[in-house]
Short mmCIF file of C-alpha atoms and ligand atoms in Angstrom, two decimals:
data_model
loop_
_atom_site.label_atom_id
_atom_site.label_comp_id
_atom_site.label_asym_id
_atom_site.label_seq_id
_atom_site.Cartn_x
_atom_site.Cartn_y
_atom_site.Cartn_z
CA UNK A 1 -0.21 0.11 0.39
CA UNK A 2 0.95 3.37 -1.18
CA UNK A 3 -0.59 6.84 0.85
CA UNK A 4 -0.52 9.85 -1.51
CA UNK A 5 -2.04 12.74 -0.92
CA UNK A 6 -3.72 11.01 2.70
CA UNK A 7 -5.17 8.55 0.26
CA UNK A 8 -3.95 4.80 0.35
CA UNK A 9 -4.03 4.01 -3.37
CA UNK A 10 -3.47 0.48 -5.01
CA UNK A 11 0.64 -0.72 -5.37
CA UNK A 12 0.18 -1.62 -8.48
CA UNK A 13 -2.24 -1.84 -11.44
CA UNK A 14 -2.13 -5.58 -11.53
CA UNK A 15 -3.34 -5.19 -7.56
CA UNK A 16 -6.37 -3.34 -9.20
CA UNK A 17 -7.10 -5.24 -11.71
CA UNK A 18 -7.26 -8.16 -9.39
CA UNK A 19 -9.25 -6.82 -6.76
CA UNK A 20 -12.16 -5.14 -9.29
CA UNK A 21 -11.70 -8.29 -10.91
CA UNK A 22 -12.03 -10.50 -7.59
CA UNK A 23 -15.07 -7.68 -6.78
CA UNK A 24 -16.88 -8.94 -9.82
CA UNK A 25 -16.51 -12.39 -9.47
CA UNK A 26 -18.34 -14.11 -7.90
CA UNK A 27 -21.81 -15.68 -5.60
CA UNK A 28 -23.48 -13.95 -9.29
CA UNK A 29 -21.23 -15.67 -11.06
CA UNK A 30 -21.11 -19.14 -9.43
CA UNK A 31 -23.86 -20.05 -7.70
CA UNK A 32 -26.12 -17.02 -9.82
CA UNK A 33 -25.16 -18.11 -13.61
CA UNK A 34 -25.49 -21.34 -13.96
CA UNK A 35 -28.89 -21.69 -12.28
CA UNK A 36 -31.04 -18.71 -14.93
CA UNK A 37 -28.79 -19.83 -17.46
CA UNK A 38 -30.32 -23.24 -15.85
CA UNK A 39 -34.35 -22.06 -16.28
CA UNK A 40 -33.79 -19.65 -18.77
CA UNK A 41 -33.23 -22.49 -21.90
CA UNK A 42 -28.43 -22.84 -21.59
CA UNK A 43 -26.89 -21.58 -24.53
CA UNK A 44 -29.55 -18.25 -25.08
CA UNK A 45 -28.88 -17.45 -21.95
CA UNK A 46 -25.00 -17.50 -22.00
CA UNK A 47 -24.46 -15.66 -25.61
CA UNK A 48 -27.21 -12.41 -24.07
CA UNK A 49 -25.51 -12.49 -21.44
CA UNK A 50 -22.13 -11.71 -22.61
CA UNK A 51 -23.98 -9.52 -25.42
CA UNK A 52 -25.62 -7.01 -22.38
CA UNK A 53 -22.14 -7.59 -21.20
CA UNK A 54 -20.52 -5.70 -24.06
CA UNK A 55 -23.09 -4.00 -24.66
CA UNK A 56 -24.40 -2.12 -21.49
CA UNK A 57 -22.02 -4.06 -18.15
CA UNK A 58 -18.51 -2.33 -19.95
CA UNK A 59 -19.79 1.40 -20.94
CA UNK A 60 -21.70 1.69 -17.27
CA UNK A 61 -18.08 -0.03 -15.59
CA UNK A 62 -15.56 2.40 -17.07
CA UNK A 63 -18.12 5.07 -16.75
CA UNK A 64 -17.83 4.70 -13.22
CA UNK A 65 -14.20 4.19 -12.92
CA UNK A 66 -13.57 7.22 -14.12
CA UNK A 67 -16.12 9.10 -12.26
CA UNK A 68 -13.81 7.20 -8.81
CA UNK A 69 -10.14 8.61 -10.13
CA UNK A 70 -12.22 11.78 -11.17
CA UNK A 71 -13.49 12.51 -7.94
CA UNK A 72 -10.87 10.98 -5.89
CA UNK A 73 -13.72 9.96 -3.15
CA UNK A 74 -15.90 7.59 -1.64
CA UNK A 75 -19.42 7.15 -4.22
CA UNK A 76 -21.18 9.73 -2.52
CA UNK A 77 -18.16 11.85 -2.32
CA UNK A 78 -17.00 11.83 -5.76
CA UNK A 79 -20.49 13.12 -7.05
CA UNK A 80 -20.27 16.12 -4.67
CA UNK A 81 -16.94 16.88 -5.86
CA UNK A 82 -17.45 16.48 -9.33
CA UNK A 83 -20.93 17.93 -9.80
CA UNK A 84 -22.67 18.41 -6.18
CA UNK A 85 -26.45 19.67 -6.21
CA UNK A 86 -28.57 15.80 -5.89
CA UNK A 87 -26.24 13.84 -8.26
CA UNK A 88 -24.91 13.07 -4.27
CA UNK A 89 -27.82 10.95 -3.75
CA UNK A 90 -26.44 8.60 -6.21
CA UNK A 91 -23.59 7.39 -4.67
CA UNK A 92 -26.19 7.61 -1.49
CA UNK A 93 -28.58 5.45 -2.70
CA UNK A 94 -25.53 3.12 -3.35
CA UNK A 95 -23.92 2.63 -0.36
CA UNK A 96 -27.16 1.61 0.77
CA UNK A 97 -27.09 -0.93 -1.66
CA UNK A 98 -24.03 -2.68 -0.48
CA UNK A 99 -25.51 -2.46 2.72
CA UNK A 100 -28.29 -4.42 1.22
CA UNK A 101 -26.77 -6.99 -0.41
CA UNK A 102 -23.63 -7.58 1.55
CA UNK A 103 -26.21 -8.21 4.09
CA UNK A 104 -27.64 -11.12 2.38
CA UNK A 105 -24.06 -11.71 0.71
CA UNK A 106 -22.80 -13.29 3.78
CA UNK A 107 -25.56 -15.72 4.46
CA UNK A 108 -25.12 -17.03 1.17
CA UNK A 109 -21.51 -16.65 1.77
CA UNK A 110 -21.73 -18.64 5.02
CA UNK A 111 -23.41 -21.86 3.49
CA UNK A 112 -20.19 -22.51 1.28
CA UNK A 113 -18.02 -21.96 4.08
CA UNK A 114 -20.49 -24.68 5.90
CA UNK A 115 -20.74 -27.11 2.68
CA UNK A 116 -16.89 -27.15 3.11
CA UNK A 117 -18.06 -28.36 6.29
CA UNK A 118 -20.01 -30.99 4.74
CA UNK A 119 -17.94 -32.04 2.10
CA UNK A 120 -16.03 -34.63 5.04
CA UNK A 121 -19.70 -34.79 6.71
CA UNK A 122 -23.04 -36.77 6.57
CA UNK A 123 -23.31 -34.57 2.56
CA UNK A 124 -21.98 -37.65 0.52
CA UNK A 125 -23.01 -40.03 1.85
CA UNK A 126 -27.08 -38.47 1.75
CA UNK A 127 -26.21 -37.64 -1.34
CA UNK A 128 -26.20 -40.37 -2.84
CA UNK A 129 -29.10 -41.58 -1.56
CA UNK A 130 -30.64 -39.11 -3.49
CA UNK A 131 -30.59 -36.42 -0.46
CA UNK A 132 -29.26 -33.47 -1.27
CA UNK A 133 -32.22 -31.95 -0.99
CA UNK A 134 -32.29 -33.16 2.61
CA UNK A 135 -29.43 -31.79 4.02
CA UNK A 136 -29.85 -29.08 2.17
CA UNK A 137 -33.09 -27.74 4.05
CA UNK A 138 -31.98 -29.43 7.29
CA UNK A 139 -29.14 -26.99 7.37
CA UNK A 140 -31.81 -23.56 6.00
CA UNK A 141 -33.52 -24.74 8.75
CA UNK A 142 -31.59 -24.53 11.69
CA UNK A 143 -31.18 -21.04 11.84
CA UNK A 144 -28.54 -21.75 14.32
CA UNK A 145 -25.73 -22.96 12.94
CA UNK A 146 -26.94 -20.17 9.62
CA UNK A 147 -26.04 -17.73 11.67
CA UNK A 148 -22.70 -18.81 12.68
CA UNK A 149 -20.81 -19.82 9.94
CA UNK A 150 -22.99 -16.28 8.46
CA UNK A 151 -21.00 -14.48 11.32
CA UNK A 152 -17.60 -17.20 10.55
CA UNK A 153 -17.79 -15.21 6.94
CA UNK A 154 -18.10 -11.57 7.80
CA UNK A 155 -15.79 -11.51 10.87
CA UNK A 156 -13.15 -12.40 8.10
CA UNK A 157 -14.63 -9.89 5.94
CA UNK A 158 -14.63 -7.57 8.35
CA UNK A 159 -10.81 -8.51 9.06
CA UNK A 160 -9.24 -7.84 5.25
CA UNK A 161 -11.87 -4.34 4.75
CA UNK A 162 -9.52 -3.14 8.28
CA UNK A 163 -6.55 -4.04 6.93
CA UNK A 164 -6.63 -2.19 4.68
CA UNK A 165 -6.80 -1.69 0.65
CA UNK A 166 -3.59 -2.83 0.09
CA UNK A 167 -2.39 -4.77 2.73
CA UNK A 168 -5.52 -6.69 2.66
CA UNK A 169 -8.75 -6.50 -0.39
CA UNK A 170 -5.17 -5.80 -2.50
CA UNK A 171 -2.64 -8.81 -1.07
CA UNK A 172 -6.13 -11.42 -0.58
CA UNK A 173 -6.81 -10.94 -4.45
CA UNK A 174 -3.79 -11.30 -5.76
CA UNK A 175 -3.84 -15.17 -4.35
CA UNK A 176 -7.20 -15.79 -4.26
CA UNK A 177 -8.35 -14.56 -8.32
CA UNK A 178 -5.19 -17.29 -9.59
CA UNK A 179 -6.19 -19.84 -7.51
CA UNK A 180 -9.58 -20.16 -9.26
CA UNK A 181 -9.22 -20.46 -12.17
CA UNK A 182 -6.82 -23.07 -11.00
CA UNK A 183 -9.78 -25.04 -9.28
CA UNK A 184 -12.67 -23.95 -11.23
CA UNK A 185 -10.20 -25.50 -14.74
CA UNK A 186 -9.39 -28.51 -12.48
CA UNK A 187 -13.26 -28.74 -12.00
CA UNK A 188 -13.58 -28.57 -15.97
CA UNK A 189 -12.18 -31.38 -16.58
CA UNK A 190 -13.46 -34.02 -14.43
CA UNK A 191 -16.77 -33.04 -15.12
CA UNK A 192 -15.68 -33.23 -18.90
CA UNK A 193 -14.53 -36.27 -18.79
CA UNK A 194 -17.97 -37.80 -17.27
CA UNK A 195 -19.80 -40.34 -19.84
CA UNK A 196 -22.23 -38.14 -21.69
CA UNK A 197 -20.98 -35.29 -20.47
CA UNK A 198 -21.54 -34.26 -23.66
CA UNK A 199 -25.10 -33.25 -23.28
CA UNK A 200 -24.79 -30.78 -21.34
CA UNK A 201 -21.46 -29.12 -23.65
CA UNK A 202 -23.85 -28.65 -25.76
CA UNK A 203 -27.28 -27.56 -23.65
CA UNK A 204 -24.99 -24.49 -22.94
CA UNK A 205 -23.39 -24.10 -25.97
CA UNK A 206 -26.00 -24.34 -28.78
CA UNK A 207 -28.78 -21.44 -28.33
CA UNK A 208 -32.38 -22.32 -28.85
CA UNK A 209 -33.56 -19.15 -30.30
CA UNK A 210 -37.46 -20.39 -29.86
CA UNK A 211 -36.63 -20.59 -25.63
CA UNK A 212 -35.11 -16.82 -25.77
CA UNK A 213 -38.34 -14.73 -24.09
CA UNK A 214 -38.54 -10.85 -23.18
CA UNK A 215 -37.44 -13.17 -19.36
CA UNK A 216 -34.64 -14.82 -20.74
CA UNK A 217 -32.95 -11.41 -22.71
CA UNK A 218 -34.40 -9.34 -19.10
CA UNK A 219 -32.77 -11.63 -17.16
CA UNK A 220 -29.41 -12.11 -18.93
CA UNK A 221 -29.17 -8.35 -18.87
CA UNK A 222 -30.16 -8.19 -14.77
CA UNK A 223 -26.61 -11.00 -14.74
CA UNK A 224 -24.67 -8.65 -16.70
CA UNK A 225 -25.62 -6.29 -13.83
CA UNK A 226 -25.16 -7.72 -11.29
CA UNK A 227 -21.93 -9.56 -12.29
CA UNK A 228 -19.70 -7.62 -13.16
CA UNK A 229 -20.25 -5.11 -9.70
CA UNK A 230 -21.94 -2.24 -10.96
CA UNK A 231 -24.14 0.11 -10.53
CA UNK A 232 -23.94 0.60 -7.11
CA UNK A 233 -20.54 2.89 -6.75
CA UNK A 234 -18.07 -0.10 -6.29
CA UNK A 235 -16.24 0.58 -9.65
CA UNK A 236 -16.18 4.43 -8.17
CA UNK A 237 -14.88 3.18 -4.45
CA UNK A 238 -12.14 0.67 -6.27
CA UNK A 239 -11.22 4.03 -8.79
CA UNK A 240 -10.69 6.28 -6.30
CA UNK A 241 -7.95 4.69 -5.12
CA UNK A 242 -6.23 4.34 -8.58
CA UNK A 243 -3.13 5.82 -9.72
CA UNK A 244 -3.05 9.17 -12.70
CA UNK A 245 -0.86 6.67 -15.34
CA UNK A 246 -3.99 3.76 -15.76
CA UNK A 247 -5.79 3.42 -18.93
CA UNK A 248 -9.82 2.77 -16.96
CA UNK A 249 -10.54 0.91 -20.78
CA UNK A 250 -7.80 -1.36 -20.40
CA UNK A 251 -9.17 -2.21 -16.87
CA UNK A 252 -12.69 -2.68 -17.77
CA UNK A 253 -11.62 -4.57 -20.40
CA UNK A 254 -9.79 -7.61 -18.70
CA UNK A 255 -11.50 -7.29 -15.31
CA UNK A 256 -14.48 -8.34 -18.22
CA UNK A 257 -12.31 -10.89 -19.50
CA UNK A 258 -12.25 -12.38 -16.15
CA UNK A 259 -15.48 -11.95 -15.22
CA UNK A 260 -17.02 -13.60 -18.28
CA UNK A 261 -15.05 -16.58 -18.30
CA UNK A 262 -15.37 -17.41 -14.53
CA UNK A 263 -18.78 -17.51 -15.65
CA UNK A 264 -17.80 -19.60 -18.62
CA UNK A 265 -15.83 -21.96 -16.60
CA UNK A 266 -18.24 -22.05 -14.55
CA UNK A 267 -20.63 -23.41 -17.13
CA UNK A 268 -17.97 -25.89 -17.79
CA UNK A 269 -17.98 -27.70 -14.91
CA UNK A 270 -21.37 -27.43 -14.20
CA UNK A 271 -24.56 -28.22 -17.22
CA UNK A 272 -22.20 -31.33 -18.12
CA UNK A 273 -22.22 -33.41 -14.57
CA UNK A 274 -25.57 -32.29 -14.56
CA UNK A 275 -25.76 -33.80 -17.60
CA UNK A 276 -23.84 -36.68 -17.24
CA UNK A 277 -25.87 -37.95 -14.11
CA UNK A 278 -29.56 -37.64 -15.68
CA UNK A 279 -30.09 -34.51 -13.11
CA UNK A 280 -32.48 -31.52 -14.53
CA UNK A 281 -30.55 -27.61 -15.10
CA UNK A 282 -34.22 -25.79 -14.41
CA UNK A 283 -33.76 -27.03 -9.87
CA UNK A 284 -33.56 -22.58 -9.56
CA UNK A 285 -31.13 -21.23 -6.56
CA UNK A 286 -30.43 -23.92 -5.62
CA UNK A 287 -28.57 -25.60 -7.95
CA UNK A 288 -25.61 -26.23 -6.11
CA UNK A 289 -26.24 -26.41 -3.22
CA UNK A 290 -28.63 -29.24 -4.46
CA UNK A 291 -27.25 -30.86 -7.21
CA UNK A 292 -23.96 -30.35 -7.29
CA UNK A 293 -23.23 -32.56 -3.86
CA UNK A 294 -25.66 -35.27 -6.02
CA UNK A 295 -22.76 -35.09 -8.43
CA UNK A 296 -19.69 -34.66 -6.91
CA UNK A 297 -20.93 -37.85 -4.33
CA UNK A 298 -20.66 -39.87 -7.75
CA UNK A 299 -17.93 -39.55 -8.13
CA UNK A 300 -14.62 -40.57 -7.93
CA UNK A 301 -12.80 -38.31 -4.48
CA UNK A 302 -16.22 -36.74 -3.37
CA UNK A 303 -15.41 -34.89 -0.89
CA UNK A 304 -12.77 -33.74 -2.17
CA UNK A 305 -13.73 -32.54 -5.22
CA UNK A 306 -16.90 -31.00 -2.81
CA UNK A 307 -14.48 -29.23 -0.87
CA UNK A 308 -12.60 -27.85 -3.63
CA UNK A 309 -15.76 -26.06 -5.61
CA UNK A 310 -17.09 -24.55 -1.73
CA UNK A 311 -13.41 -24.04 -1.27
CA UNK A 312 -13.28 -22.27 -4.77
CA UNK A 313 -16.83 -20.68 -3.70
CA UNK A 314 -16.20 -18.64 -0.36
CA UNK A 315 -12.78 -17.17 -1.75
CA UNK A 316 -14.83 -15.20 -4.81
CA UNK A 317 -17.66 -14.62 -2.82
CA UNK A 318 -15.87 -12.91 0.33
CA UNK A 319 -12.93 -10.93 -2.28
CA UNK A 320 -17.27 -9.59 -3.95
CA UNK A 321 -17.99 -9.45 -0.20
CA UNK A 322 -14.34 -6.60 0.88
CA UNK A 323 -15.64 -4.47 -1.83
CA UNK A 324 -19.31 -4.64 -1.12
CA UNK A 325 -18.01 -3.11 2.46
CA UNK A 326 -15.78 -1.07 1.70
CA UNK A 327 -18.21 1.21 -0.37
CA UNK A 328 -20.00 1.39 2.62
CA UNK A 329 -16.28 1.69 4.67
CA UNK A 330 -14.45 4.62 2.20
CA UNK A 331 -17.70 6.39 2.85
CA UNK A 332 -18.17 6.03 6.40
CA UNK A 333 -13.95 6.98 6.48
CA UNK A 334 -14.11 10.33 4.12
CA UNK A 335 -17.22 11.57 5.28
CA UNK A 336 -17.80 11.40 8.66
CA UNK A 337 -14.17 10.86 9.33
CA UNK A 338 -14.44 7.73 10.97
CA UNK A 339 -10.60 5.30 10.97
CA UNK A 340 -10.96 2.08 9.33
CA UNK A 341 -11.10 0.24 12.21
CA UNK A 342 -13.92 1.79 13.49
CA UNK A 343 -15.80 2.25 10.37
CA UNK A 344 -15.56 -1.65 9.08
CA UNK A 345 -16.07 -2.79 12.61
CA UNK A 346 -19.26 -0.92 13.09
CA UNK A 347 -19.97 -1.63 9.61
CA UNK A 348 -19.75 -4.86 9.45
CA UNK A 349 -21.32 -5.93 12.55
CA UNK A 350 -24.47 -3.80 11.38
CA UNK A 351 -24.12 -6.10 8.12
CA UNK A 352 -24.19 -9.12 10.39
CA UNK A 353 -27.28 -7.88 12.46
CA UNK A 354 -29.63 -7.17 8.97
CA UNK A 355 -29.14 -9.89 7.35
CA UNK A 356 -29.53 -12.60 10.92
CA UNK A 357 -33.38 -12.84 9.44
CA UNK A 358 -31.97 -13.68 5.58
CA UNK A 359 -30.75 -16.18 7.49
CA UNK A 360 -33.87 -16.73 9.80
CA UNK A 361 -36.45 -16.42 6.57
CA UNK A 362 -35.05 -19.45 4.71
CA UNK A 363 -36.10 -21.64 6.71
CA UNK A 364 -39.63 -20.09 7.55
CA UNK A 365 -38.30 -18.53 10.57
CA UNK A 366 -39.57 -15.05 10.12
CA UNK A 367 -42.54 -13.48 8.78
CA UNK A 368 -42.93 -12.45 4.89
CA UNK A 369 -41.73 -9.30 3.30
CA UNK A 370 -44.73 -8.27 0.81
CA UNK A 371 -45.57 -12.29 -0.29
CA UNK A 372 -41.07 -12.77 -0.72
CA UNK A 373 -38.72 -14.01 2.38
CA UNK A 374 -36.94 -11.94 3.52
CA UNK A 375 -33.73 -12.58 1.86
CA UNK A 376 -36.21 -12.28 -1.63
CA UNK A 377 -37.21 -8.86 0.08
CA UNK A 378 -33.07 -8.50 0.52
CA UNK A 379 -32.53 -9.58 -3.12
CA UNK A 380 -35.19 -7.34 -4.94
CA UNK A 381 -34.86 -4.37 -3.46
CA UNK A 382 -31.10 -4.44 -4.23
CA UNK A 383 -30.95 -5.79 -7.54
CA UNK A 384 -33.79 -4.99 -9.12
CA UNK A 385 -34.72 -1.23 -7.73
CA UNK A 386 -31.31 -0.07 -6.52
CA UNK A 387 -28.78 -1.38 -9.15
CA UNK A 388 -30.80 -0.57 -12.04
CA UNK A 389 -31.71 3.18 -10.96
CA UNK A 390 -28.00 3.67 -10.39
CA UNK A 391 -26.90 2.23 -13.00
CA UNK A 392 -29.17 4.52 -15.18
CA UNK A 393 -27.35 7.68 -13.13
CA UNK A 394 -23.79 6.80 -13.50
CA UNK A 395 -24.51 6.22 -17.04
CA UNK A 396 -26.29 9.40 -17.66
CA UNK A 397 -23.39 11.65 -15.16
CA UNK A 398 -20.78 10.75 -16.95
CA UNK A 399 -22.08 10.73 -21.01
CA UNK A 400 -24.40 13.90 -20.30
CA UNK A 401 -24.09 15.96 -16.98
CA UNK A 402 -19.73 15.40 -16.50
CA UNK A 403 -19.05 14.53 -20.19
CA UNK A 404 -15.48 16.70 -21.04
CA UNK A 405 -14.51 15.28 -17.60
CA UNK A 406 -15.51 11.52 -18.04
CA UNK A 407 -13.47 11.55 -21.09
CA UNK A 408 -10.65 13.58 -20.08
CA UNK A 409 -11.22 10.36 -18.63
CA UNK A 410 -11.08 7.65 -20.50
CA UNK A 411 -8.82 8.77 -22.55
CA UNK A 412 -5.74 9.71 -19.34
CA UNK A 413 -3.23 6.96 -20.08
CA UNK A 414 -3.90 5.83 -22.76
CA UNK A 415 -6.71 6.08 -25.57
CA UNK A 416 -9.40 3.50 -26.71
CA UNK A 417 -9.50 3.15 -30.39
CA UNK A 418 -11.60 5.70 -31.33
CA UNK A 419 -14.68 3.99 -32.68
CA UNK A 420 -14.96 2.44 -29.19
CA UNK A 421 -15.13 4.94 -27.87
CA UNK A 422 -17.66 6.52 -29.55
CA UNK A 423 -19.57 3.12 -28.88
CA UNK A 424 -18.50 3.68 -24.27
CA UNK A 425 -20.48 7.46 -25.20
CA UNK A 426 -23.29 6.22 -27.56
CA UNK A 427 -23.19 3.95 -24.45
CA UNK A 428 -24.01 5.83 -21.96
CA UNK A 429 -26.47 8.52 -23.52
CA UNK A 430 -29.19 6.48 -24.80
CA UNK A 431 -28.04 2.82 -24.53
CA UNK A 432 -27.64 1.98 -21.25
CA UNK A 433 -30.33 4.12 -19.61
CA UNK A 434 -32.86 3.05 -22.07
CA UNK A 435 -32.64 -1.16 -21.90
CA UNK A 436 -31.68 -0.12 -17.62
CA UNK A 437 -35.12 1.40 -17.48
CA UNK A 438 -36.60 -1.40 -19.59
CA UNK A 439 -35.37 -3.95 -17.13
CA UNK A 440 -36.36 -2.26 -14.31
CA UNK A 441 -39.73 -1.89 -15.40
CA UNK A 442 -39.53 -5.60 -16.34
CA UNK A 443 -38.30 -6.53 -12.99
CA UNK A 444 -41.25 -4.62 -10.94
CA UNK A 445 -43.87 -5.90 -12.99
N1 LIG B 501 -20.45 -8.97 -8.09
C1 LIG B 501 -20.21 -9.66 -7.30
C2 LIG B 501 -20.58 -11.18 -7.46
O1 LIG B 501 -20.56 -11.46 -8.91
C3 LIG B 501 -21.71 -9.19 -6.46
C4 LIG B 501 -21.46 -7.41 -6.25
C5 LIG B 501 -22.01 -6.98 -6.78
C6 LIG B 501 -19.86 -7.10 -5.95
C7 LIG B 501 -22.30 -5.13 -6.79
C8 LIG B 501 -20.46 -5.75 -5.08
C9 LIG B 501 -21.34 -5.13 -5.97
O2 LIG B 501 -21.25 -11.80 -6.94
#
């Protein structure tokens, strides 16, 4: 970590890119992506998701990094410094979104820790008997166990954020990200060499256009958003720690390629295995926690593979959860002059408390909110309301309100080829606001 002008900075470009990619790659890629792809017809979803990432996700991420480096402050402070007026509200909504997402993110991430332990317990024998779903239900019903794992995960997140962006986030991401690719590649080879794996590959790679509906398109767009960590000021916050010599388009390209690569790899782990064992790709949010243990149980060294997979999911989740907490910590640190230790512990603990109802809700121990379980309601509020709204305003800010400044930041440290820059401008000004408004309206209907 180096400190310039009193503010922390990434110690190297690699450190920044690893941290940003670590934020992007998370439960969104590994847990959410395959289950949405499974529900939405496989290949067609993959195709649409890639399209949305390129057309909307990348331009909005570039806008966020430009705002962050231009403003040099947290998500709220950057907007205030660059333009003022009502704009800081966009950052404020982002801080709230980070807080809300992290509350249930910690719960699901806690499951991954629990499943690492369970891999060596009764999970494999139960899954072999076809009772993986029973194990999952019993676990989510036992709220004490869930809260304990959630607490453990949140403690780890707080610890990394407390250590600071250079010593903490950057160092952990530099180790965890490459490890993630290694473990995924091993699992992919295992999956692809199963008997009958090719049916899964076909499902995953061959787009069936008859399965395309407006919901498929909306799901793909939403997934692109969530998966790239855009729409809530995360890349603003990370960009604010970036030095002036680095090229933003280069960073965006590398981060996006890594995010997409992980999602694609995960598909090659899950679908061949699901089809090889004659299971359903459409089992929904439980796909990983219910289907995969059953898959692992029928493999040689199943416990070890299961452990590896959930370890990988844990790594992916923690490099995302630290970015979510960092958005809130940076805000309280810059705006209220809290020191890093105080901000990390207080905000981390508050997020943990807000997550407890989510942990209770899965086993039916918490009342429903607007007909949804509490976790579903939090996810809805963050992913379907706050992120899309944030994305619209961020692109409008960069494309119209602060356009000259944003373009200057984008050009600093190496220029984009002209057609690509023109596309970025078009996306910020027209495409992203309109398309995201469409997702937003579609998701609340
Ligand atoms: N992108 C993360 C994931 O895929 C989630 C996330 C969203 C992180 C928004 C930060 C900000 O799991």
